[in-house]
Amino acid sequence: MEAEMNDQAPSPREDPVTPEAPEAAEPPESAEAAETERLYRAAQLYYEQGATQAEVAAQLQVSRPSISRMLSEARTRGIVEIRVHRPSAFGVDDLQERLRTRLGLHEVLIASGDQRQRIGMGLGPLTRHALAGTHLGPGDVLLIASGETTYALAQQRLGSFSGVVVAPTVGGQAEPDPWHQTNEVVRAFTSTSGGYPHYLFAPSMPSQALVTALQDDPGYRQVVEDWRTAKVALVGVGAPALSRESIARSVPRDHPNLARSVGDVCLAFFDQNGDEVTFPGHERMVRIPGEALRAVPHRIAAAVGAHKAPSIITAAKSQWFTTLITDEVTARAIDRTP
């Protein structure tokens, strides 16, 4: 019996059994990076896209008090920088009224300072205010133009547009820059602020064969109907064609007629008298007709840059828009322009 027990006992020279090591904890630097990314996302939603703290909490799946702590931490770490601008010596109220009267507009809204480097954040609150005043509801149509300004605004939370149809004013499917890809501008707007997108699958200047084919395309015909029934249009104002670094690829900027252009709205180029500037192929441009755009009850233009002052003045007097959203630098340039 004693030998049998000795056979079952472990040899004193055998190594003891080592318990299985626990899984390695996440490296501290990985946890820190994840937390920084969460702080950045919270700050982006709240400060750039205009979401409420409750909306941010729902999207990040944390409690609402946690969002307040996260925003404070984001400021402490330098993820968020808040700048306080000293008000101008003279308020903008008189300037807004002076420009409204001079340009024959329903409303002029002016953001403080120079907003060219932060168009979305700088003009976003005023654009949100202007859109709220139009009282868009389910079934209404909102048109949005292509361009750097409207693309920057489309990425901001400009309200809640559930049930609102959002459609482009121009073609631009084949453009290399996202702000000239009209469907991308529509997508950015609806993904941030809601709404039901209607896309336009056509270049801004198609061939004559494609123009003919588009007439029977249901998607194209739907957008043309949107142009006819729209309640609101959000557009930009382009600078003179020859002065621009970025322009729709279909526009023949080297054509001599475009030297007379002082600007455009929805790819409709105009001279200093407001008359349309034509060029080869202009009759094939996929864009909302001028008479259809002018028939939209609420036409909101957003534009910044002192060099655009003549463009804005001419577009306003040609009734391309009823509301102007701009910044103080641009507004004072308009005020100084004869």
mmCIF file of C-alpha atoms in Angstrom:
data_model
loop_
_atom_site.group_PDB
_atom_site.id
_atom_site.type_symbol
_atom_site.label_atom_id
_atom_site.label_comp_id
_atom_site.label_asym_id
_atom_site.label_seq_id
_atom_site.Cartn_x
_atom_site.Cartn_y
_atom_site.Cartn_z
ATOM 1 C CA MET A 1 0.000 0.000 0.000
ATOM 2 C CA GLU A 2 2.825 2.354 0.842
ATOM 3 C CA ALA A 3 4.534 1.786 -2.524
ATOM 4 C CA GLU A 4 1.245 2.411 -4.347
ATOM 5 C CA MET A 5 0.842 5.756 -2.629
ATOM 6 C CA ASN A 6 4.435 6.700 -3.464
ATOM 7 C CA ASP A 7 3.752 5.945 -7.136
ATOM 8 C CA GLN A 8 0.909 8.498 -7.194
ATOM 9 C CA ALA A 9 2.805 11.224 -5.377
ATOM 10 C CA PRO A 10 4.674 13.770 -7.505
ATOM 11 C CA SER A 11 8.433 13.494 -7.663
ATOM 12 C CA PRO A 12 10.092 16.102 -5.515
ATOM 13 C CA ARG A 13 12.231 17.028 -8.547
ATOM 14 C CA GLU A 14 9.219 17.827 -10.857
ATOM 15 C CA ASP A 15 8.483 21.516 -11.475
ATOM 16 C CA PRO A 16 5.286 22.702 -9.796
ATOM 17 C CA VAL A 17 2.326 23.533 -12.042
ATOM 18 C CA THR A 18 2.309 27.231 -12.980
ATOM 19 C CA PRO A 19 -1.167 28.802 -12.994
ATOM 20 C CA GLU A 20 -2.309 30.258 -16.359
ATOM 21 C CA ALA A 21 -1.302 33.891 -16.716
ATOM 22 C CA PRO A 22 -4.185 36.373 -16.960
ATOM 23 C CA GLU A 23 -4.737 38.212 -20.262
ATOM 24 C CA ALA A 24 -2.518 41.231 -20.661
ATOM 25 C CA ALA A 25 -4.197 44.500 -19.741
ATOM 26 C CA GLU A 26 -4.640 47.121 -22.422
ATOM 27 C CA PRO A 27 -1.459 49.213 -22.677
ATOM 28 C CA PRO A 28 -1.879 52.552 -20.927
ATOM 29 C CA GLU A 29 -1.078 54.437 -24.113
ATOM 30 C CA SER A 30 -3.917 52.638 -25.991
ATOM 31 C CA ALA A 31 -6.436 53.511 -23.300
ATOM 32 C CA GLU A 32 -5.242 57.127 -23.358
ATOM 33 C CA ALA A 33 -5.590 57.310 -27.145
ATOM 34 C CA ALA A 34 -9.118 55.899 -26.975
ATOM 35 C CA GLU A 35 -10.113 58.438 -24.315
ATOM 36 C CA THR A 36 -8.618 61.299 -26.337
ATOM 37 C CA GLU A 37 -10.590 60.174 -29.380
ATOM 38 C CA ARG A 38 -13.812 60.120 -27.309
ATOM 39 C CA LEU A 39 -13.127 63.629 -26.037
ATOM 40 C CA TYR A 40 -12.478 64.822 -29.583
ATOM 41 C CA ARG A 41 -15.686 63.235 -30.880
ATOM 42 C CA ALA A 42 -17.750 64.751 -28.074
ATOM 43 C CA ALA A 43 -16.271 68.194 -28.707
ATOM 44 C CA GLN A 44 -16.785 67.912 -32.459
ATOM 45 C CA LEU A 45 -20.455 66.972 -32.095
ATOM 46 C CA TYR A 46 -21.146 69.695 -29.542
ATOM 47 C CA TYR A 47 -19.107 72.646 -30.813
ATOM 48 C CA GLU A 48 -18.906 72.039 -34.574
ATOM 49 C CA GLN A 49 -22.143 70.244 -35.380
ATOM 50 C CA GLY A 50 -24.339 72.023 -32.842
ATOM 51 C CA ALA A 51 -25.651 68.886 -31.127
ATOM 52 C CA THR A 52 -27.072 69.243 -27.614
ATOM 53 C CA GLN A 53 -25.370 67.529 -24.685
ATOM 54 C CA ALA A 54 -28.245 65.045 -24.578
ATOM 55 C CA GLU A 55 -27.751 64.217 -28.264
ATOM 56 C CA VAL A 56 -23.993 63.789 -27.779
ATOM 57 C CA ALA A 57 -24.602 61.523 -24.788
ATOM 58 C CA ALA A 58 -26.999 59.358 -26.821
ATOM 59 C CA GLN A 59 -24.558 59.031 -29.711
ATOM 60 C CA LEU A 60 -21.584 58.178 -27.497
ATOM 61 C CA GLN A 61 -23.730 56.007 -25.209
ATOM 62 C CA VAL A 62 -22.738 57.725 -21.974
ATOM 63 C CA SER A 63 -24.666 59.667 -19.367
ATOM 64 C CA ARG A 64 -25.432 63.340 -19.893
ATOM 65 C CA PRO A 65 -23.339 64.453 -16.860
ATOM 66 C CA SER A 66 -20.405 62.602 -18.434
ATOM 67 C CA ILE A 67 -20.625 64.852 -21.491
ATOM 68 C CA SER A 68 -20.242 67.984 -19.381
ATOM 69 C CA ARG A 69 -17.125 66.471 -17.806
ATOM 70 C CA MET A 70 -15.761 65.398 -21.184
ATOM 71 C CA LEU A 71 -16.232 68.862 -22.717
ATOM 72 C CA SER A 72 -14.455 70.432 -19.768
ATOM 73 C CA GLU A 73 -11.612 67.927 -20.110
ATOM 74 C CA ALA A 74 -11.389 68.619 -23.855
ATOM 75 C CA ARG A 75 -10.876 72.318 -23.124
ATOM 76 C CA THR A 76 -8.255 71.523 -20.463
ATOM 77 C CA ARG A 77 -6.277 69.333 -22.874
ATOM 78 C CA GLY A 78 -6.372 71.903 -25.645
ATOM 79 C CA ILE A 79 -8.618 69.838 -27.916
ATOM 80 C CA VAL A 80 -11.033 72.772 -27.844
ATOM 81 C CA GLU A 81 -9.874 76.372 -28.074
ATOM 82 C CA ILE A 82 -12.434 79.063 -27.312
ATOM 83 C CA ARG A 83 -11.734 82.524 -28.671
ATOM 84 C CA VAL A 84 -13.476 85.637 -27.393
ATOM 85 C CA HIS A 85 -13.675 88.464 -29.924
ATOM 86 C CA ARG A 86 -13.864 92.046 -28.751
ATOM 87 C CA PRO A 87 -16.951 93.648 -30.322
ATOM 88 C CA SER A 88 -16.358 96.217 -33.034
ATOM 89 C CA ALA A 89 -16.369 99.852 -32.053
ATOM 90 C CA PHE A 90 -19.606 100.174 -33.964
ATOM 91 C CA GLY A 91 -22.275 97.483 -33.814
ATOM 92 C CA VAL A 92 -23.464 95.604 -36.849
ATOM 93 C CA ASP A 93 -27.155 96.406 -36.404
ATOM 94 C CA ASP A 94 -26.933 99.622 -38.395
ATOM 95 C CA LEU A 95 -24.737 97.932 -40.988
ATOM 96 C CA GLN A 96 -27.213 95.075 -41.399
ATOM 97 C CA GLU A 97 -30.086 97.494 -41.917
ATOM 98 C CA ARG A 98 -28.084 99.672 -44.289
ATOM 99 C CA LEU A 99 -27.148 96.705 -46.483
ATOM 100 C CA ARG A 100 -30.650 95.253 -46.332
ATOM 101 C CA THR A 101 -32.092 98.514 -47.643
ATOM 102 C CA ARG A 102 -29.399 99.069 -50.246
ATOM 103 C CA LEU A 103 -29.543 95.538 -51.658
ATOM 104 C CA GLY A 104 -33.327 95.218 -51.451
ATOM 105 C CA LEU A 105 -33.201 92.084 -49.301
ATOM 106 C CA HIS A 106 -35.540 90.620 -46.734
ATOM 107 C CA GLU A 107 -32.740 90.104 -44.208
ATOM 108 C CA VAL A 108 -28.977 90.509 -43.787
ATOM 109 C CA LEU A 109 -27.206 88.519 -41.061
ATOM 110 C CA ILE A 110 -23.599 89.375 -40.184
ATOM 111 C CA ALA A 111 -21.145 87.242 -38.207
ATOM 112 C CA SER A 112 -18.443 89.124 -36.333
ATOM 113 C CA GLY A 113 -14.917 89.506 -37.684
ATOM 114 C CA ASP A 114 -13.425 87.544 -40.573
ATOM 115 C CA GLN A 115 -14.857 84.040 -40.994
ATOM 116 C CA ARG A 116 -13.055 82.923 -44.155
ATOM 117 C CA GLN A 117 -10.960 80.345 -42.303
ATOM 118 C CA ARG A 118 -13.900 78.892 -40.361
ATOM 119 C CA ILE A 119 -16.886 79.236 -42.685
ATOM 120 C CA GLY A 120 -18.865 76.317 -41.296
ATOM 121 C CA MET A 121 -18.532 77.216 -37.631
ATOM 122 C CA GLY A 122 -18.554 80.962 -38.295
ATOM 123 C CA LEU A 123 -21.688 81.131 -40.444
ATOM 124 C CA GLY A 124 -23.382 77.982 -39.139
ATOM 125 C CA PRO A 125 -25.381 79.581 -36.279
ATOM 126 C CA LEU A 126 -26.733 82.348 -38.528
ATOM 127 C CA THR A 127 -27.613 79.840 -41.245
ATOM 128 C CA ARG A 128 -29.404 77.724 -38.668
ATOM 129 C CA HIS A 129 -31.348 80.823 -37.592
ATOM 130 C CA ALA A 130 -32.268 81.718 -41.170
ATOM 131 C CA LEU A 131 -33.424 78.182 -41.975
ATOM 132 C CA ALA A 132 -35.497 78.010 -38.786
ATOM 133 C CA GLY A 133 -37.330 81.124 -39.922
ATOM 134 C CA THR A 134 -38.537 79.380 -43.083
ATOM 135 C CA HIS A 135 -40.526 76.807 -41.065
ATOM 136 C CA LEU A 136 -39.678 73.850 -43.283
ATOM 137 C CA GLY A 137 -41.806 70.810 -42.565
ATOM 138 C CA PRO A 138 -42.235 67.226 -43.794
ATOM 139 C CA GLY A 139 -42.822 67.141 -47.536
ATOM 140 C CA ASP A 140 -41.264 70.555 -48.172
ATOM 141 C CA VAL A 141 -38.293 70.837 -50.523
ATOM 142 C CA LEU A 142 -34.970 72.445 -49.615
ATOM 143 C CA LEU A 143 -32.513 73.035 -52.448
ATOM 144 C CA ILE A 144 -28.788 73.277 -51.789
ATOM 145 C CA ALA A 145 -26.083 74.435 -54.188
ATOM 146 C CA SER A 146 -22.584 73.117 -54.615
ATOM 147 C CA GLY A 147 -19.536 75.154 -53.604
ATOM 148 C CA GLU A 148 -17.014 75.466 -50.795
ATOM 149 C CA THR A 149 -19.285 77.603 -48.599
ATOM 150 C CA THR A 150 -22.379 75.410 -48.854
ATOM 151 C CA TYR A 151 -20.252 72.274 -48.417
ATOM 152 C CA ALA A 152 -18.760 73.681 -45.198
ATOM 153 C CA LEU A 153 -22.227 74.591 -43.934
ATOM 154 C CA ALA A 154 -23.664 71.194 -44.900
ATOM 155 C CA GLN A 155 -21.279 69.582 -42.406
ATOM 156 C CA GLN A 156 -22.724 71.627 -39.539
ATOM 157 C CA ARG A 157 -25.898 70.747 -37.690
ATOM 158 C CA LEU A 158 -28.256 73.365 -39.100
ATOM 159 C CA GLY A 159 -31.450 72.096 -37.504
ATOM 160 C CA SER A 160 -33.691 69.038 -37.655
ATOM 161 C CA PHE A 161 -35.128 68.435 -41.126
ATOM 162 C CA SER A 162 -36.828 65.075 -40.748
ATOM 163 C CA GLY A 163 -39.208 64.521 -43.647
ATOM 164 C CA VAL A 164 -37.830 67.446 -45.665
ATOM 165 C CA VAL A 165 -36.659 66.642 -49.196
ATOM 166 C CA VAL A 166 -33.131 67.931 -49.836
ATOM 167 C CA ALA A 167 -32.180 68.264 -53.504
ATOM 168 C CA PRO A 168 -29.264 69.742 -55.480
ATOM 169 C CA THR A 169 -29.491 72.822 -57.686
ATOM 170 C CA VAL A 170 -26.837 71.717 -60.196
ATOM 171 C CA GLY A 171 -25.200 68.645 -61.652
ATOM 172 C CA GLY A 172 -21.639 67.713 -60.784
ATOM 173 C CA GLN A 173 -21.289 63.958 -60.543
ATOM 174 C CA ALA A 174 -17.860 63.817 -62.182
ATOM 175 C CA GLU A 175 -16.170 66.660 -60.293
ATOM 176 C CA PRO A 176 -12.895 65.852 -58.477
ATOM 177 C CA ASP A 177 -13.492 68.224 -55.537
ATOM 178 C CA PRO A 178 -16.170 67.180 -53.013
ATOM 179 C CA TRP A 179 -17.620 70.696 -52.778
ATOM 180 C CA HIS A 180 -18.364 70.608 -56.523
ATOM 181 C CA GLN A 181 -19.928 67.140 -56.251
ATOM 182 C CA THR A 182 -23.476 68.256 -55.676
ATOM 183 C CA ASN A 183 -24.617 64.847 -54.396
ATOM 184 C CA GLU A 184 -21.862 64.916 -51.769
ATOM 185 C CA VAL A 185 -23.120 68.275 -50.502
ATOM 186 C CA VAL A 186 -26.651 66.860 -50.250
ATOM 187 C CA ARG A 187 -25.362 63.734 -48.498
ATOM 188 C CA ALA A 188 -23.359 65.769 -45.980
ATOM 189 C CA PHE A 189 -26.380 67.934 -45.177
ATOM 190 C CA THR A 190 -28.822 65.061 -44.668
ATOM 191 C CA SER A 191 -26.374 62.949 -42.651
ATOM 192 C CA THR A 192 -25.778 65.855 -40.258
ATOM 193 C CA SER A 193 -29.131 67.646 -40.113
ATOM 194 C CA GLY A 194 -31.601 65.056 -41.384
ATOM 195 C CA GLY A 195 -33.861 65.120 -44.409
ATOM 196 C CA TYR A 196 -34.514 62.840 -47.347
ATOM 197 C CA PRO A 197 -31.961 63.196 -50.159
ATOM 198 C CA HIS A 198 -32.798 63.375 -53.831
ATOM 199 C CA TYR A 199 -29.640 62.840 -55.869
ATOM 200 C CA LEU A 200 -28.850 64.100 -59.352
ATOM 201 C CA PHE A 201 -26.712 61.631 -61.292
ATOM 202 C CA ALA A 202 -25.453 63.906 -64.020
ATOM 203 C CA PRO A 203 -22.352 66.007 -64.721
ATOM 204 C CA SER A 204 -22.711 69.767 -64.708
ATOM 205 C CA MET A 205 -22.235 69.893 -68.508
ATOM 206 C CA PRO A 206 -23.275 66.604 -70.139
ATOM 207 C CA SER A 207 -23.030 65.763 -73.805
ATOM 208 C CA GLN A 208 -26.034 66.495 -75.997
ATOM 209 C CA ALA A 209 -26.790 62.754 -76.155
ATOM 210 C CA LEU A 210 -26.856 62.541 -72.349
ATOM 211 C CA VAL A 211 -29.004 65.685 -72.106
ATOM 212 C CA THR A 212 -31.554 63.966 -74.332
ATOM 213 C CA ALA A 213 -31.398 60.745 -72.316
ATOM 214 C CA LEU A 214 -31.839 62.604 -69.018
ATOM 215 C CA GLN A 215 -35.253 63.842 -70.085
ATOM 216 C CA ASP A 216 -36.573 60.282 -69.673
ATOM 217 C CA ASP A 217 -34.673 59.533 -66.458
ATOM 218 C CA PRO A 218 -37.050 59.339 -63.440
ATOM 219 C CA GLY A 219 -34.417 60.612 -60.986
ATOM 220 C CA TYR A 220 -33.607 63.632 -63.128
ATOM 221 C CA ARG A 221 -37.270 64.429 -63.673
ATOM 222 C CA GLN A 222 -37.861 64.250 -59.914
ATOM 223 C CA VAL A 223 -35.129 66.810 -59.236
ATOM 224 C CA VAL A 224 -36.540 69.095 -61.949
ATOM 225 C CA GLU A 225 -39.888 68.847 -60.146
ATOM 226 C CA ASP A 226 -38.098 69.671 -56.868
ATOM 227 C CA TRP A 227 -36.774 72.838 -58.510
ATOM 228 C CA ARG A 228 -40.337 73.828 -59.389
ATOM 229 C CA THR A 229 -41.849 73.179 -55.942
ATOM 230 C CA ALA A 230 -39.018 74.142 -53.570
ATOM 231 C CA LYS A 231 -39.768 76.303 -50.554
ATOM 232 C CA VAL A 232 -36.166 77.167 -49.621
ATOM 233 C CA ALA A 233 -32.838 77.373 -51.442
ATOM 234 C CA LEU A 234 -29.426 77.615 -49.775
ATOM 235 C CA VAL A 235 -26.832 78.896 -52.252
ATOM 236 C CA GLY A 236 -23.404 80.486 -52.412
ATOM 237 C CA VAL A 237 -22.134 83.406 -54.461
ATOM 238 C CA GLY A 238 -19.071 82.741 -56.588
ATOM 239 C CA ALA A 239 -16.283 85.245 -57.186
ATOM 240 C CA PRO A 240 -15.315 86.312 -60.738
ATOM 241 C CA ALA A 241 -14.535 83.167 -62.732
ATOM 242 C CA LEU A 242 -10.962 84.105 -63.638
ATOM 243 C CA SER A 243 -10.019 84.924 -60.032
ATOM 244 C CA ARG A 244 -11.025 81.572 -58.553
ATOM 245 C CA GLU A 245 -8.661 78.780 -57.587
ATOM 246 C CA SER A 246 -11.470 76.212 -57.608
ATOM 247 C CA ILE A 247 -14.259 76.075 -60.174
ATOM 248 C CA ALA A 248 -16.424 73.354 -61.717
ATOM 249 C CA ARG A 249 -14.342 71.418 -64.211
ATOM 250 C CA SER A 250 -16.959 71.868 -66.932
ATOM 251 C CA VAL A 251 -16.593 75.665 -66.948
ATOM 252 C CA PRO A 252 -14.224 76.787 -69.745
ATOM 253 C CA ARG A 253 -12.496 79.449 -67.691
ATOM 254 C CA ASP A 254 -10.169 80.338 -70.572
ATOM 255 C CA HIS A 255 -13.092 81.420 -72.782
ATOM 256 C CA PRO A 256 -12.935 85.210 -73.337
ATOM 257 C CA ASN A 257 -16.581 85.729 -72.360
ATOM 258 C CA LEU A 258 -15.837 84.633 -68.801
ATOM 259 C CA ALA A 259 -13.468 87.581 -68.434
ATOM 260 C CA ARG A 260 -16.658 89.663 -68.139
ATOM 261 C CA SER A 261 -18.015 87.539 -65.313
ATOM 262 C CA VAL A 262 -18.206 89.178 -61.882
ATOM 263 C CA GLY A 263 -19.670 86.084 -60.240
ATOM 264 C CA ASP A 264 -22.179 83.251 -60.410
ATOM 265 C CA VAL A 265 -25.024 81.656 -58.519
ATOM 266 C CA CYS A 266 -25.660 77.955 -59.209
ATOM 267 C CA LEU A 267 -23.310 78.053 -62.229
ATOM 268 C CA ALA A 268 -25.233 80.917 -63.823
ATOM 269 C CA PHE A 269 -22.477 83.450 -64.545
ATOM 270 C CA PHE A 270 -23.335 87.150 -64.788
ATOM 271 C CA ASP A 271 -21.604 90.408 -65.688
ATOM 272 C CA GLN A 272 -21.591 93.681 -63.743
ATOM 273 C CA ASN A 273 -25.051 94.526 -65.112
ATOM 274 C CA GLY A 274 -26.482 91.206 -63.989
ATOM 275 C CA ASP A 275 -26.771 89.873 -67.547
ATOM 276 C CA GLU A 276 -25.918 86.212 -68.115
ATOM 277 C CA VAL A 277 -22.468 85.427 -69.470
ATOM 278 C CA THR A 278 -22.630 82.653 -72.054
ATOM 279 C CA PHE A 279 -19.961 80.291 -73.346
ATOM 280 C CA PRO A 280 -19.893 77.174 -75.531
ATOM 281 C CA GLY A 281 -22.047 74.485 -73.942
ATOM 282 C CA HIS A 282 -23.818 76.764 -71.457
ATOM 283 C CA GLU A 283 -27.179 75.689 -72.878
ATOM 284 C CA ARG A 284 -26.372 72.091 -71.824
ATOM 285 C CA MET A 285 -25.546 72.976 -68.209
ATOM 286 C CA VAL A 286 -27.529 70.938 -65.682
ATOM 287 C CA ARG A 287 -28.672 73.634 -63.257
ATOM 288 C CA ILE A 288 -31.823 75.151 -61.918
ATOM 289 C CA PRO A 289 -33.131 77.753 -64.403
ATOM 290 C CA GLY A 290 -32.876 81.339 -63.213
ATOM 291 C CA GLU A 291 -36.644 81.873 -63.277
ATOM 292 C CA ALA A 292 -37.190 78.726 -61.207
ATOM 293 C CA LEU A 293 -34.643 79.802 -58.571
ATOM 294 C CA ARG A 294 -36.123 83.302 -58.330
ATOM 295 C CA ALA A 295 -39.551 81.715 -57.778
ATOM 296 C CA VAL A 296 -38.366 79.903 -54.621
ATOM 297 C CA PRO A 297 -39.957 81.850 -51.710
ATOM 298 C CA HIS A 298 -36.920 81.756 -49.369
ATOM 299 C CA ARG A 299 -33.532 82.131 -51.064
ATOM 300 C CA ILE A 300 -30.627 82.214 -48.611
ATOM 301 C CA ALA A 301 -27.124 83.096 -49.832
ATOM 302 C CA ALA A 302 -24.011 82.554 -47.710
ATOM 303 C CA ALA A 303 -20.817 84.234 -48.879
ATOM 304 C CA VAL A 304 -17.630 85.646 -47.328
ATOM 305 C CA GLY A 305 -14.573 87.427 -48.683
ATOM 306 C CA ALA A 306 -14.087 91.127 -49.364
ATOM 307 C CA HIS A 307 -13.154 90.287 -52.967
ATOM 308 C CA LYS A 308 -16.722 89.009 -53.439
ATOM 309 C CA ALA A 309 -18.322 92.381 -52.671
ATOM 310 C CA PRO A 310 -19.123 93.231 -56.346
ATOM 311 C CA SER A 311 -20.366 89.660 -56.908
ATOM 312 C CA ILE A 312 -22.724 89.840 -53.926
ATOM 313 C CA ILE A 313 -24.036 93.293 -54.836
ATOM 314 C CA THR A 314 -24.821 92.280 -58.417
ATOM 315 C CA ALA A 315 -26.395 88.953 -57.389
ATOM 316 C CA ALA A 316 -28.590 90.661 -54.800
ATOM 317 C CA LYS A 317 -29.793 93.316 -57.234
ATOM 318 C CA SER A 318 -30.519 90.543 -59.762
ATOM 319 C CA GLN A 319 -32.760 88.909 -57.102
ATOM 320 C CA TRP A 320 -30.829 85.660 -56.879
ATOM 321 C CA PHE A 321 -31.422 85.646 -53.107
ATOM 322 C CA THR A 322 -33.607 87.258 -50.444
ATOM 323 C CA THR A 323 -31.401 86.709 -47.371
ATOM 324 C CA LEU A 324 -27.652 87.284 -47.115
ATOM 325 C CA ILE A 325 -25.427 85.630 -44.520
ATOM 326 C CA THR A 326 -21.898 87.012 -44.409
ATOM 327 C CA ASP A 327 -19.212 88.242 -42.023
ATOM 328 C CA GLU A 328 -18.302 91.721 -40.841
ATOM 329 C CA VAL A 329 -15.242 92.090 -43.072
ATOM 330 C CA THR A 330 -17.273 91.255 -46.185
ATOM 331 C CA ALA A 331 -20.211 93.403 -45.093
ATOM 332 C CA ARG A 332 -18.008 96.472 -44.651
ATOM 333 C CA ALA A 333 -16.432 95.821 -48.062
ATOM 334 C CA ILE A 334 -19.911 95.765 -49.597
ATOM 335 C CA ASP A 335 -20.757 98.970 -47.760
ATOM 336 C CA ARG A 336 -17.673 100.678 -49.191
ATOM 337 C CA THR A 337 -18.243 99.492 -52.765
ATOM 338 C CA PRO A 338 -19.929 102.131 -54.965
#
